[in-house]
Amino acid sequence: MMKKNKFCILAMLALPLTGCFSNQHLLSESDQYVGEWVLEGGISIPGITKRQPGMIIEEDLGVAGFTGCNLFKGKVNLDDSAVNFTLPIMTHKMCLPEIVEQEQNIMNVLRHATNIEVVNETLVVDSGDRFLIFEKANKHI
């Protein structure tokens, strides 16, 4: 009877720990996206800007970025069934037509993303027919 009680107590103590470890596993999966990312390619990017487009993904999966002229802010949603960016905030500066086209291309891919993947310090955002390739950066955007 004593062994059975010890087993029950150990099982009850281990159950909350299992929940903690499974949450840590989920957090570590999203940690790969956290960091500063500089746009390197994918879609055709016309225009030349002083600063490279890019974004920062925070630990809470908040995202802030630069498209070449304007800034955007939102959140990355990583669900089992869907991967996308919610980007409700964007500045509206006057930009050269080439940069406006670049921004539209970038924002369309981000808003319609179907897959986000990190491979060897490279973040690939895929929207089905277009994609963006970001490299890990060490400097702030």
Tab-separated table of C-alpha atoms in Angstrom:
chain	number	residue	atom	x	y	z
A	1	MET	CA	0.000	0.000	0.000
A	2	MET	CA	2.887	2.381	0.859
A	3	LYS	CA	4.529	1.822	-2.553
A	4	LYS	CA	1.240	2.580	-4.299
A	5	ASN	CA	0.879	5.861	-2.346
A	6	LYS	CA	4.461	6.881	-3.183
A	7	PHE	CA	3.800	6.155	-6.848
A	8	CYS	CA	0.602	8.249	-6.795
A	9	ILE	CA	2.398	11.156	-5.100
A	10	LEU	CA	5.263	10.998	-7.608
A	11	ALA	CA	2.801	10.851	-10.497
A	12	MET	CA	0.931	13.886	-9.159
A	13	LEU	CA	4.200	15.822	-8.782
A	14	ALA	CA	5.376	14.903	-12.278
A	15	LEU	CA	2.125	15.920	-13.995
A	16	PRO	CA	2.587	19.706	-13.556
A	17	LEU	CA	6.215	19.406	-14.659
A	18	THR	CA	5.130	17.706	-17.857
A	19	GLY	CA	2.945	20.709	-18.661
A	20	CYS	CA	5.864	23.066	-18.045
A	21	PHE	CA	8.174	21.107	-20.301
A	22	SER	CA	5.629	20.901	-23.108
A	23	ASN	CA	5.146	24.710	-22.943
A	24	GLN	CA	8.919	25.185	-23.084
A	25	HIS	CA	9.013	22.995	-26.181
A	26	LEU	CA	6.447	25.255	-27.875
A	27	LEU	CA	8.391	28.355	-26.863
A	28	SER	CA	11.661	26.959	-28.182
A	29	GLU	CA	10.030	26.265	-31.566
A	30	SER	CA	9.003	29.915	-31.900
A	31	ASP	CA	12.392	31.111	-30.589
A	32	GLN	CA	13.954	30.305	-33.963
A	33	TYR	CA	11.987	33.218	-35.468
A	34	VAL	CA	13.090	35.750	-32.830
A	35	GLY	CA	15.690	38.244	-33.959
A	36	GLU	CA	16.567	40.874	-36.506
A	37	TRP	CA	16.136	39.920	-40.154
A	38	VAL	CA	17.324	41.760	-43.285
A	39	LEU	CA	15.595	41.185	-46.621
A	40	GLU	CA	18.004	39.518	-49.053
A	41	GLY	CA	15.786	38.334	-51.881
A	42	GLY	CA	12.885	36.340	-53.140
A	43	ILE	CA	10.481	38.566	-55.001
A	44	SER	CA	11.779	41.104	-57.488
A	45	ILE	CA	12.696	44.197	-55.494
A	46	PRO	CA	12.903	47.328	-57.631
A	47	GLY	CA	14.295	50.597	-56.291
A	48	ILE	CA	17.233	51.489	-54.153
A	49	THR	CA	16.883	52.671	-50.571
A	50	LYS	CA	19.346	53.989	-48.043
A	51	ARG	CA	18.363	51.251	-45.612
A	52	GLN	CA	17.777	47.594	-46.380
A	53	PRO	CA	14.182	46.425	-45.758
A	54	GLY	CA	13.862	44.062	-42.838
A	55	MET	CA	12.057	43.218	-39.631
A	56	ILE	CA	12.511	42.375	-35.990
A	57	ILE	CA	10.535	39.506	-34.460
A	58	GLU	CA	10.254	39.737	-30.668
A	59	GLU	CA	9.930	36.875	-28.165
A	60	ASP	CA	6.161	37.467	-27.910
A	61	LEU	CA	6.092	37.175	-31.743
A	62	GLY	CA	5.425	40.884	-32.149
A	63	VAL	CA	6.958	42.129	-35.375
A	64	ALA	CA	8.186	45.547	-36.485
A	65	GLY	CA	9.784	46.271	-39.810
A	66	PHE	CA	10.858	48.587	-42.576
A	67	THR	CA	9.804	48.172	-46.212
A	68	GLY	CA	12.147	50.684	-47.823
A	69	CYS	CA	10.211	53.848	-47.006
A	70	ASN	CA	7.532	53.009	-44.428
A	71	LEU	CA	7.450	51.180	-41.109
A	72	PHE	CA	5.046	48.406	-40.152
A	73	LYS	CA	4.090	46.722	-36.905
A	74	GLY	CA	2.047	43.680	-36.000
A	75	LYS	CA	2.303	40.068	-34.911
A	76	VAL	CA	3.376	36.684	-36.291
A	77	ASN	CA	0.713	34.001	-35.822
A	78	LEU	CA	2.097	30.472	-35.635
A	79	ASP	CA	-0.773	28.024	-35.301
A	80	ASP	CA	-0.747	24.382	-36.312
A	81	SER	CA	-3.377	25.111	-38.949
A	82	ALA	CA	-2.194	28.539	-40.164
A	83	VAL	CA	0.885	30.733	-40.337
A	84	ASN	CA	0.455	34.407	-41.069
A	85	PHE	CA	1.301	37.961	-40.144
A	86	THR	CA	-1.268	40.337	-38.697
A	87	LEU	CA	0.047	43.769	-39.703
A	88	PRO	CA	-2.503	46.409	-38.726
A	89	ILE	CA	-0.097	49.342	-38.360
A	90	MET	CA	1.847	50.961	-41.199
A	91	THR	CA	3.134	54.482	-41.741
A	92	HIS	CA	2.154	56.233	-44.982
A	93	LYS	CA	5.062	58.384	-46.138
A	94	MET	CA	5.343	59.609	-49.700
A	95	CYS	CA	7.663	57.230	-51.538
A	96	LEU	CA	9.103	56.890	-55.021
A	97	PRO	CA	6.909	54.714	-57.279
A	98	GLU	CA	9.581	51.968	-57.360
A	99	ILE	CA	9.632	51.840	-53.569
A	100	VAL	CA	5.823	51.804	-53.408
A	101	GLU	CA	5.910	48.713	-55.650
A	102	GLN	CA	8.581	47.132	-53.419
A	103	GLU	CA	6.502	47.818	-50.301
A	104	GLN	CA	3.360	46.376	-51.868
A	105	ASN	CA	5.262	43.220	-52.853
A	106	ILE	CA	6.736	42.800	-49.365
A	107	MET	CA	3.449	43.463	-47.561
A	108	ASN	CA	1.480	41.151	-49.890
A	109	VAL	CA	3.835	38.254	-49.162
A	110	LEU	CA	3.769	38.910	-45.409
A	111	ARG	CA	-0.024	39.302	-45.248
A	112	HIS	CA	-0.654	36.181	-47.344
A	113	ALA	CA	2.079	33.977	-45.869
A	114	THR	CA	1.256	30.279	-45.779
A	115	ASN	CA	4.612	29.063	-44.451
A	116	ILE	CA	7.450	30.528	-42.397
A	117	GLU	CA	10.640	28.536	-42.020
A	118	VAL	CA	14.115	29.117	-40.606
A	119	VAL	CA	17.018	27.243	-42.204
A	120	ASN	CA	20.652	28.051	-41.299
A	121	GLU	CA	20.083	31.656	-40.137
A	122	THR	CA	17.772	32.278	-43.116
A	123	LEU	CA	14.072	33.076	-42.658
A	124	VAL	CA	11.871	32.185	-45.630
A	125	VAL	CA	8.338	33.587	-45.800
A	126	ASP	CA	6.280	31.841	-48.486
A	127	SER	CA	2.868	32.994	-49.734
A	128	GLY	CA	2.429	30.253	-52.324
A	129	ASP	CA	3.353	32.108	-55.511
A	130	ARG	CA	5.899	34.511	-53.981
A	131	PHE	CA	8.434	34.387	-51.175
A	132	LEU	CA	10.801	36.568	-49.171
A	133	ILE	CA	14.243	35.563	-47.949
A	134	PHE	CA	15.607	37.247	-44.829
A	135	GLU	CA	19.102	36.789	-43.372
A	136	LYS	CA	19.818	37.062	-39.637
A	137	ALA	CA	21.238	40.511	-38.840
A	138	ASN	CA	23.418	41.832	-36.050
A	139	LYS	CA	22.431	45.470	-36.410
A	140	HIS	CA	19.154	47.264	-35.695
A	141	ILE	CA	16.853	48.208	-38.532
